[in-house]
One Martini backbone bead per residue (centre of mass of N, CA, C, O) as a GRO file, in nm:
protein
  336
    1UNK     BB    1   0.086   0.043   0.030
    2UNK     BB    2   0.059   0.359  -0.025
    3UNK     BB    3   0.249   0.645   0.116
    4UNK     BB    4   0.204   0.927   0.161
    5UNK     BB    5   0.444   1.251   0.108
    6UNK     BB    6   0.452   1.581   0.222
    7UNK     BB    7   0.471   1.939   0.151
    8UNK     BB    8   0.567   2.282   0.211
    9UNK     BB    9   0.594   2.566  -0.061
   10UNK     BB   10   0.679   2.854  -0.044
   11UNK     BB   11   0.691   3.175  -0.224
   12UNK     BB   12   0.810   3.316   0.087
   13UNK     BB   13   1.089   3.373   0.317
   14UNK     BB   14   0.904   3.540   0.515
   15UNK     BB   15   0.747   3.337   0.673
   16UNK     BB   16   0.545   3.326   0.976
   17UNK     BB   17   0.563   3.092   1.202
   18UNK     BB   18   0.278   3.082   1.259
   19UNK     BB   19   0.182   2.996   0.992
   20UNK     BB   20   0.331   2.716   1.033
   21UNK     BB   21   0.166   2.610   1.263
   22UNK     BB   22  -0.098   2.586   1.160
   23UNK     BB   23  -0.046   2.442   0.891
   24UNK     BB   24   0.024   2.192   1.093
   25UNK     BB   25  -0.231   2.139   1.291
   26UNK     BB   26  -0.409   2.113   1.064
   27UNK     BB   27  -0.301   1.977   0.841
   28UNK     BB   28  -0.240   1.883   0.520
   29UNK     BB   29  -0.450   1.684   0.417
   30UNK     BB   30  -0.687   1.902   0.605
   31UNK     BB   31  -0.642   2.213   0.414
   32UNK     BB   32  -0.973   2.220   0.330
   33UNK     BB   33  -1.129   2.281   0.576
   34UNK     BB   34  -0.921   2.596   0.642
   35UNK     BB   35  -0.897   2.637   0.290
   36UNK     BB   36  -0.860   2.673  -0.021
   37UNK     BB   37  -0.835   2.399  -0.277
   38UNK     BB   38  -0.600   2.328  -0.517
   39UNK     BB   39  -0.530   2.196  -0.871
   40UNK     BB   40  -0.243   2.227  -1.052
   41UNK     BB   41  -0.070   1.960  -1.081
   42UNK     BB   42   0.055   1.642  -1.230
   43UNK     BB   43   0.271   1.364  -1.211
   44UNK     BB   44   0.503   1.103  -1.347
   45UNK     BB   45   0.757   0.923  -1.174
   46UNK     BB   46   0.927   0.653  -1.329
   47UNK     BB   47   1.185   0.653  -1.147
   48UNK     BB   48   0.998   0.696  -0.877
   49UNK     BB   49   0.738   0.553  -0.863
   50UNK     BB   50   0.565   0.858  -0.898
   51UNK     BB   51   0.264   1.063  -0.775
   52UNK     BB   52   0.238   1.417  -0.859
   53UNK     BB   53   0.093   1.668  -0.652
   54UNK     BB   54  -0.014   2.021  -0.699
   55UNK     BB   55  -0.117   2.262  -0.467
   56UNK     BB   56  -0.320   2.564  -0.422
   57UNK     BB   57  -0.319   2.740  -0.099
   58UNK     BB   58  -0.559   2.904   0.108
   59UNK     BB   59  -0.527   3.066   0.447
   60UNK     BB   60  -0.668   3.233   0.694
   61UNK     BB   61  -0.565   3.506   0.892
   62UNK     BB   62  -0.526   3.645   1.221
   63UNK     BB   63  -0.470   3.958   1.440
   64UNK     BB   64  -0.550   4.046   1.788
   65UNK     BB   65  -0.643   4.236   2.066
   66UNK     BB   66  -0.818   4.174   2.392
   67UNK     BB   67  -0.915   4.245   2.666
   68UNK     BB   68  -0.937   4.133   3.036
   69UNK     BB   69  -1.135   4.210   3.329
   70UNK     BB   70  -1.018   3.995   3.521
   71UNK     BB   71  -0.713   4.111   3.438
   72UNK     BB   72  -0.697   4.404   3.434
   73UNK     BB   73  -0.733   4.453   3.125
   74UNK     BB   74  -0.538   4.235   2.949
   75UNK     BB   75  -0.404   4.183   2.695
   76UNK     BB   76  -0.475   3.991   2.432
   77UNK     BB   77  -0.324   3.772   2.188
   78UNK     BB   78  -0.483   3.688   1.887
   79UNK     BB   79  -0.457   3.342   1.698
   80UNK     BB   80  -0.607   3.270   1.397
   81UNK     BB   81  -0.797   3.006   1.178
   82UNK     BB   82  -0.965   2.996   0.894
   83UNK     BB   83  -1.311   2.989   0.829
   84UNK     BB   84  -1.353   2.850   1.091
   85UNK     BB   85  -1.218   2.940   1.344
   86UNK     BB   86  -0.931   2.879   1.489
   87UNK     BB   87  -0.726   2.809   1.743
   88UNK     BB   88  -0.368   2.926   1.777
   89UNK     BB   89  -0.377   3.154   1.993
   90UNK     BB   90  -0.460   3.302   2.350
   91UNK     BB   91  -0.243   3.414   2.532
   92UNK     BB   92  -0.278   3.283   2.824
   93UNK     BB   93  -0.545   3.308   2.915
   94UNK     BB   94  -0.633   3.107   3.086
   95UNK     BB   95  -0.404   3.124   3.296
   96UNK     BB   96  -0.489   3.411   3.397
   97UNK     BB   97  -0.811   3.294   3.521
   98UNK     BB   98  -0.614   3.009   3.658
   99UNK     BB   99  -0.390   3.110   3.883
  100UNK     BB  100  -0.564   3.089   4.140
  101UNK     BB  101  -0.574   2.829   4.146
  102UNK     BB  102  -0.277   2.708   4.134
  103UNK     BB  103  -0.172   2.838   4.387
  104UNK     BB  104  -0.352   2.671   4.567
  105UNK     BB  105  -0.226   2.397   4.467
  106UNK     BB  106   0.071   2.453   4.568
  107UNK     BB  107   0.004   2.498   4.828
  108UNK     BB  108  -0.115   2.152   4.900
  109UNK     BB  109   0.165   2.088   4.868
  110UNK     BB  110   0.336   2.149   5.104
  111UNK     BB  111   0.492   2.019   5.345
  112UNK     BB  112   0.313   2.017   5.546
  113UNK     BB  113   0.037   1.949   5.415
  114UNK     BB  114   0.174   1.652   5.322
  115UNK     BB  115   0.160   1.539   5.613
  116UNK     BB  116  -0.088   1.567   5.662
  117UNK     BB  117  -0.344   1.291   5.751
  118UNK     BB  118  -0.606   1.544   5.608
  119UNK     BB  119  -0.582   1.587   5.342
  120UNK     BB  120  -0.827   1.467   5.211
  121UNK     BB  121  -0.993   1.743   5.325
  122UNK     BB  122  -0.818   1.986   5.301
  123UNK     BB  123  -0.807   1.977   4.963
  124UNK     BB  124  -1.057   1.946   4.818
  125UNK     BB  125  -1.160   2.196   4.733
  126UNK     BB  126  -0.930   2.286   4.569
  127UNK     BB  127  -0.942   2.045   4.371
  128UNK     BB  128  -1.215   2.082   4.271
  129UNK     BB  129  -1.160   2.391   4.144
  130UNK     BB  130  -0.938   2.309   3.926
  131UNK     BB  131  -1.159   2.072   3.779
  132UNK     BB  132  -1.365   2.261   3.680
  133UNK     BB  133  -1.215   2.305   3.457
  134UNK     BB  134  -1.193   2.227   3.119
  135UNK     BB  135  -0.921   2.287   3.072
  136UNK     BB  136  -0.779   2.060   3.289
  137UNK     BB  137  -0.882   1.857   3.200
  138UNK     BB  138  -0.756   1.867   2.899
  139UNK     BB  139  -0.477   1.827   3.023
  140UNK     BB  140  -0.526   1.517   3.126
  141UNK     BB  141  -0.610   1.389   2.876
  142UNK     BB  142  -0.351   1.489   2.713
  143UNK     BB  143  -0.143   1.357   2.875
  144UNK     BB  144  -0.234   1.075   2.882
  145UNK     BB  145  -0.155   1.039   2.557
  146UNK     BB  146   0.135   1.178   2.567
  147UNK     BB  147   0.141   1.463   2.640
  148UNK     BB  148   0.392   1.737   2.670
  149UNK     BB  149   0.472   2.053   2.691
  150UNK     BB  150   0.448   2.179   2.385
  151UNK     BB  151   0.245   1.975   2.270
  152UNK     BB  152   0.049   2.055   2.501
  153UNK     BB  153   0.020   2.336   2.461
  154UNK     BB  154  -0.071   2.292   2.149
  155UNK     BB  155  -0.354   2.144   2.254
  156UNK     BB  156  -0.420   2.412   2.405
  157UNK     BB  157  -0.382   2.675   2.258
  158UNK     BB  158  -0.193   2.833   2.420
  159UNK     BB  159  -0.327   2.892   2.689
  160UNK     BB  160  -0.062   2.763   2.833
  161UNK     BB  161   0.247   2.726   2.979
  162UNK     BB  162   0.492   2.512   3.058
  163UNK     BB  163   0.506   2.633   3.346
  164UNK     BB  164   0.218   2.550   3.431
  165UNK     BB  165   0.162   2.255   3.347
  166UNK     BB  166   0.401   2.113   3.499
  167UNK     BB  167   0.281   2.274   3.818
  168UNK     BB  168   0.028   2.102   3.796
  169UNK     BB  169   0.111   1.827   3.734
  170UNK     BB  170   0.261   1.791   3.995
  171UNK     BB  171   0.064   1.885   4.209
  172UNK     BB  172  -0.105   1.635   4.200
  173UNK     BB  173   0.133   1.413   4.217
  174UNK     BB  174   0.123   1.519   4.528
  175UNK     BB  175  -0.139   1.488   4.607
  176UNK     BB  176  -0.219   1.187   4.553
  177UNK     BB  177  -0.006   1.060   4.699
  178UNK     BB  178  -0.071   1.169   4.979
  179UNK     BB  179  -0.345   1.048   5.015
  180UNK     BB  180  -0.231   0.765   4.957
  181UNK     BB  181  -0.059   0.713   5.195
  182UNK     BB  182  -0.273   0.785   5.409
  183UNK     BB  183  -0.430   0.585   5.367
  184UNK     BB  184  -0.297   0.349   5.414
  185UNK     BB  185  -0.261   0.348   5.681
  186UNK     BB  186  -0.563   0.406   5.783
  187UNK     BB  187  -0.634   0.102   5.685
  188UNK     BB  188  -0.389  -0.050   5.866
  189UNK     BB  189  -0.508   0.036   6.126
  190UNK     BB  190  -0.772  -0.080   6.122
  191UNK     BB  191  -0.715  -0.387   5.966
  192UNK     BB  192  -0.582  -0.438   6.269
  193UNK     BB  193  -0.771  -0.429   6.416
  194UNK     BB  194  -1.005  -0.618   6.327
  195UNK     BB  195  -0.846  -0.883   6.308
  196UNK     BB  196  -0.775  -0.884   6.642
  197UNK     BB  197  -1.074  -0.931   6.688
  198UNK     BB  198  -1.114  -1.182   6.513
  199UNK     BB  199  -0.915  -1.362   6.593
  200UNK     BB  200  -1.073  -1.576   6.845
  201UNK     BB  201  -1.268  -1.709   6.604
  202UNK     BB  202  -1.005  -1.833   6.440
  203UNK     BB  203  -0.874  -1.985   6.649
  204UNK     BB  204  -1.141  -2.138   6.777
  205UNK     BB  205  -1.166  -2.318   6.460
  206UNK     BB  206  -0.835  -2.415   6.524
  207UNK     BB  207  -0.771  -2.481   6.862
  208UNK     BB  208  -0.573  -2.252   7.015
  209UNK     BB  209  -0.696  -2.207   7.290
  210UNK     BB  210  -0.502  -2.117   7.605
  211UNK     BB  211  -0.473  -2.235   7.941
  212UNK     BB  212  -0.473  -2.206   8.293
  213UNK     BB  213  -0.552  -2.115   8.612
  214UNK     BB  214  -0.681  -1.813   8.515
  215UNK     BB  215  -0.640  -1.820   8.150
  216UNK     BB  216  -0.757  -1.726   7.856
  217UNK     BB  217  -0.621  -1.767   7.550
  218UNK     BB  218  -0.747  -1.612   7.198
  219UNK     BB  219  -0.458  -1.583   7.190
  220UNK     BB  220  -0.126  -1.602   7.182
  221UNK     BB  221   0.091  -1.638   7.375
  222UNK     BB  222   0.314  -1.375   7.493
  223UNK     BB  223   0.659  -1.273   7.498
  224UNK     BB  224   0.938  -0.970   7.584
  225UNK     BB  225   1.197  -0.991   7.788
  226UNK     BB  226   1.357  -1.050   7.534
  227UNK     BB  227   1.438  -1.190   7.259
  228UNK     BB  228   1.357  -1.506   7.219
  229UNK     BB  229   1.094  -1.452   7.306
  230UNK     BB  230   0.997  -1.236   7.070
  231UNK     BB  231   1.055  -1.460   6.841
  232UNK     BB  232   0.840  -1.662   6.954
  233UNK     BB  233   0.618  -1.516   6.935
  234UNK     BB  234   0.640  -1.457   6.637
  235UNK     BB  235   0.586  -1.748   6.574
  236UNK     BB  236   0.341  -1.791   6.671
  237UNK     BB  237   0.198  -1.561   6.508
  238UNK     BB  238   0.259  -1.729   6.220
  239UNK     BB  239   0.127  -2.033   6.300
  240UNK     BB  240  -0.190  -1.925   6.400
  241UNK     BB  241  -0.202  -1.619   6.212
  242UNK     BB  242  -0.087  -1.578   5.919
  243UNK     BB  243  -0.334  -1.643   5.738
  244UNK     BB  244  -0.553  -1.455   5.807
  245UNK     BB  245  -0.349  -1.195   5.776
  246UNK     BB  246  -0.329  -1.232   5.471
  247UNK     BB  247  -0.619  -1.227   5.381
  248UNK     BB  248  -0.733  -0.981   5.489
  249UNK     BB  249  -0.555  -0.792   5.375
  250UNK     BB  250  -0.607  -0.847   5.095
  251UNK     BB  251  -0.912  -0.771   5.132
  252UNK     BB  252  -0.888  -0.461   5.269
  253UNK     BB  253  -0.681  -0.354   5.054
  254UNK     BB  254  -0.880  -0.378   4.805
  255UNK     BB  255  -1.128  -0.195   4.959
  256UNK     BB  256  -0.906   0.056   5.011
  257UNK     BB  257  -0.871   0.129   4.696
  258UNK     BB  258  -1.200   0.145   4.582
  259UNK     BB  259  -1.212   0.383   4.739
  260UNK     BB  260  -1.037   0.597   4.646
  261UNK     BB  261  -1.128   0.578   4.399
  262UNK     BB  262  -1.380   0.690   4.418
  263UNK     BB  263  -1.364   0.921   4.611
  264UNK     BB  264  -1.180   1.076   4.372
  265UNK     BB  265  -1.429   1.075   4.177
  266UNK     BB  266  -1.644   1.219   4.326
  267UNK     BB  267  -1.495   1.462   4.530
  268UNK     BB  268  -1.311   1.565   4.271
  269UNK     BB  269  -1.252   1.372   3.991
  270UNK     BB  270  -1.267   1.167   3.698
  271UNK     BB  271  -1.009   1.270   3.524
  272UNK     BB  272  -0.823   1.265   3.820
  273UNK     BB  273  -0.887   0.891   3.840
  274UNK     BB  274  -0.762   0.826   3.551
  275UNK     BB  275  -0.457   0.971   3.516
  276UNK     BB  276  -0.355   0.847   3.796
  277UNK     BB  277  -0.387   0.525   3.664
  278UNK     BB  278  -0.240   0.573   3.469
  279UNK     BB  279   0.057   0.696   3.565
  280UNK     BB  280   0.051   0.504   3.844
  281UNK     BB  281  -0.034   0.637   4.087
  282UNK     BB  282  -0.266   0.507   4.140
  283UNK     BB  283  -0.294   0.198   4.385
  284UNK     BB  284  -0.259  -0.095   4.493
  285UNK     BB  285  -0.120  -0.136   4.799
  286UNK     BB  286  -0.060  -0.419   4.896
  287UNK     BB  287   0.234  -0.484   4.991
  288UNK     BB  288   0.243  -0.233   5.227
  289UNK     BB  289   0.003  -0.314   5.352
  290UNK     BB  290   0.105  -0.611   5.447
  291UNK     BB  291   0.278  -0.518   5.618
  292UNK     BB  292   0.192  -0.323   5.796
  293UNK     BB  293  -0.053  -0.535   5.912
  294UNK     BB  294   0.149  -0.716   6.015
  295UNK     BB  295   0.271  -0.550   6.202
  296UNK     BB  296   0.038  -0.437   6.390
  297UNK     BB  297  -0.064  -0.684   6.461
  298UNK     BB  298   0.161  -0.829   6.588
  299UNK     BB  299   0.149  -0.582   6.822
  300UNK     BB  300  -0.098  -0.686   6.955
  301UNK     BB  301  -0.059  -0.975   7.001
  302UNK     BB  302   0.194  -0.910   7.189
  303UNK     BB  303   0.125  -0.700   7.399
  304UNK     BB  304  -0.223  -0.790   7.361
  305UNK     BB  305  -0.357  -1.026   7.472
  306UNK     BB  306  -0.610  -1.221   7.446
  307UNK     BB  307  -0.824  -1.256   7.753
  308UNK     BB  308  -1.019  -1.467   7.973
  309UNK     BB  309  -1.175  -1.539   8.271
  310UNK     BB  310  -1.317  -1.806   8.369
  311UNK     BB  311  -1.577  -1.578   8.438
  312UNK     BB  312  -1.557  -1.385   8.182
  313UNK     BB  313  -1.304  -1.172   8.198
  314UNK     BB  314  -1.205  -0.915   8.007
  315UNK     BB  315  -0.871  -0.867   8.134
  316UNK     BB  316  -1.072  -0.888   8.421
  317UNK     BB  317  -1.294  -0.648   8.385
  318UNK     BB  318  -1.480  -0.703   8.193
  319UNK     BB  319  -1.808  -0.823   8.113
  320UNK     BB  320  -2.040  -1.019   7.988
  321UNK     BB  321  -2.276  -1.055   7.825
  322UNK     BB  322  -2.498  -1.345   7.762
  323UNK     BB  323  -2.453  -1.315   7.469
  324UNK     BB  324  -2.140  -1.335   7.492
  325UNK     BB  325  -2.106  -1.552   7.662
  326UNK     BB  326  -2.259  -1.797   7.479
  327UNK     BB  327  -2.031  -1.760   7.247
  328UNK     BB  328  -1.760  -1.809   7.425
  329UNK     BB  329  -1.871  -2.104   7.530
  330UNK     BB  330  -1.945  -2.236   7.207
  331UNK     BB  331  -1.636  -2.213   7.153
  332UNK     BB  332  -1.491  -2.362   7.331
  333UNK     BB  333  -1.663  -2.642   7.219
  334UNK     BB  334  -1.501  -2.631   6.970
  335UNK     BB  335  -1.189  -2.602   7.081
  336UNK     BB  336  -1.202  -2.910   7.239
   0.00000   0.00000   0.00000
């Protein structure tokens, strides 16, 4: 299949960049839609077995500068083109209408902003109003398919400069990932209290459930006395703990991966929940959280082992309702 390849000829020495630039934009085989195209002359090049078509084609543009009331009248220098007009450069006029939203965002970047543990309640409204634009959604459309730097500026039709399309993209990418980050910790200590609590369930119906003269531990017995003491006390709960403790983090990790991204679409943005998941900043950090949950699950589970007295006391002081003391009963003639 024959591969068509274009070139164009000016006819004057001295034509002005922007108008090659509109020219390469609107597309050489496109430049019937932007403007009139003749053919002028044919002919076969036997030697080089092609086919040479030569075409006469005039392209309207224009040039005018236009006050912006939103910030203090600044001229705004606007080129269009086409029969239709199209904008080849808007002056950075949207850069100007929408620096207030950036200024807002690249401050809730900031080293303490990003610390805080509250930062996606703190930051929700700034991230709302800058994806409010069109234009930002457009920026990250475009991201999205492989533009950047230049070649994203002018899919932007020139209305914001590389310098701000950078701190905006770069500024995102800091925000979503302090958000996920605080996110799987805040998951990761959830999903430790959970299985701590549910663990004495799990030994009850695997028999680990160990008692002495005065107390049933319904989690491993575990001291911390020396080294020795706490890494048996750590092979004890990777043995009668490990698979369940696995199980979960990875069920509950991954139902808190399924909610950030859910919550980042409704409260924020849908264009900034796909954005995120293409270039990778949004993930299911299973590894990370499996790590976290199992060292907290462990640090529960060894400093504070649940167990309850002959009498029904859990650690000796709270009592239990008959409706959880029956529950407790029935457990534990499961694990005789």
């Amino acid at each position: 299949m024959a591969v068509p390849e274009y070139q164009l000829v000016y006819f004057r020495h001295d034509v002005q960049t922007f108008i090659k630039d509109g020219l390469y934009k609107a597309g050489i085989p496109n430049l019937a839609q932007f403007g009139k195209v003749e053919l002028q002359s044919d002919g076969i090049d036997d030697e080089a077995r092609q086919v040479n078509f030569r075409y006469d084609a005039s392209v309207p543009f224009a040039r005018f500068n236009s006050p912006l009331p939103q910030v203090d009248n600044h001229q705004i220098h606007w080129i269009i083109y086409g029969i239709k007009p199209h904008i080849l450069d808007a002056g950075h006029v949207i850069e100007l209408m929408l620096k207030s939203d950036l200024d807002n965002l690249v401050y809730s970047t900031t080293k303490n902003k990003l610390l805080n543990p509250l930062i996606a309640s703190t930051s929700r409204k700034t991230i709302h109003t800058f994806m409010e634009s069109e234009a930002h959604q457009d920026m990250l459309e475009a991201n999205r398919r492989g533009k950047s730097g230049d070649i994203l500026r002018e899919a932007l039709n020139r209305g914001f400069t590389t310098t701000y399309l950078d701190e905006a993209l770069t500024s995102l990418k800091r925000v979503v990932t302090a958000i996920q980050r605080w996110s799987v910790i805040k998951w990761a200590i959830m999903s430790s209290l959970i299985i701590y609590l549910l663990m004495p369930i799990y030994t009850a119906f695997n028999h680990h459930w160990q008692q002495d003269t005065q107390r049933i531990y319904m989690t491993p017995f575990s001291r911390w006395g020396n080294q020795q003491e706490l890494w048996d006390s750590l092979q004890s709960i990777a043995h009668y703990c490990g698979l369940f403790i696995i199980v979960m983090s990875l069920i509950i990790s991954t139902t808190g991966y399924i909610w950030r991204r859910n919550w980042i679409k409704l409260r924020l943005d849908r264009h900034l929940v796909r954005w995120s998941i293409d270039k990778g900043i949004l993930r299911n950090q299973w590894c990370i959280s499996l790590i976290l949950i199992s060292v907290f699950t462990s640090a529960l589970l060894i400093f504070n082992p649940i167990w309850i007295t002959h009498d029904g006391l859990l650690f000796g002081k709270y009592p239990f309702s008959e409706q959880i003391s029956w529950m407790l009963k029935t457990l534990s003639l499961w694990a005789k």
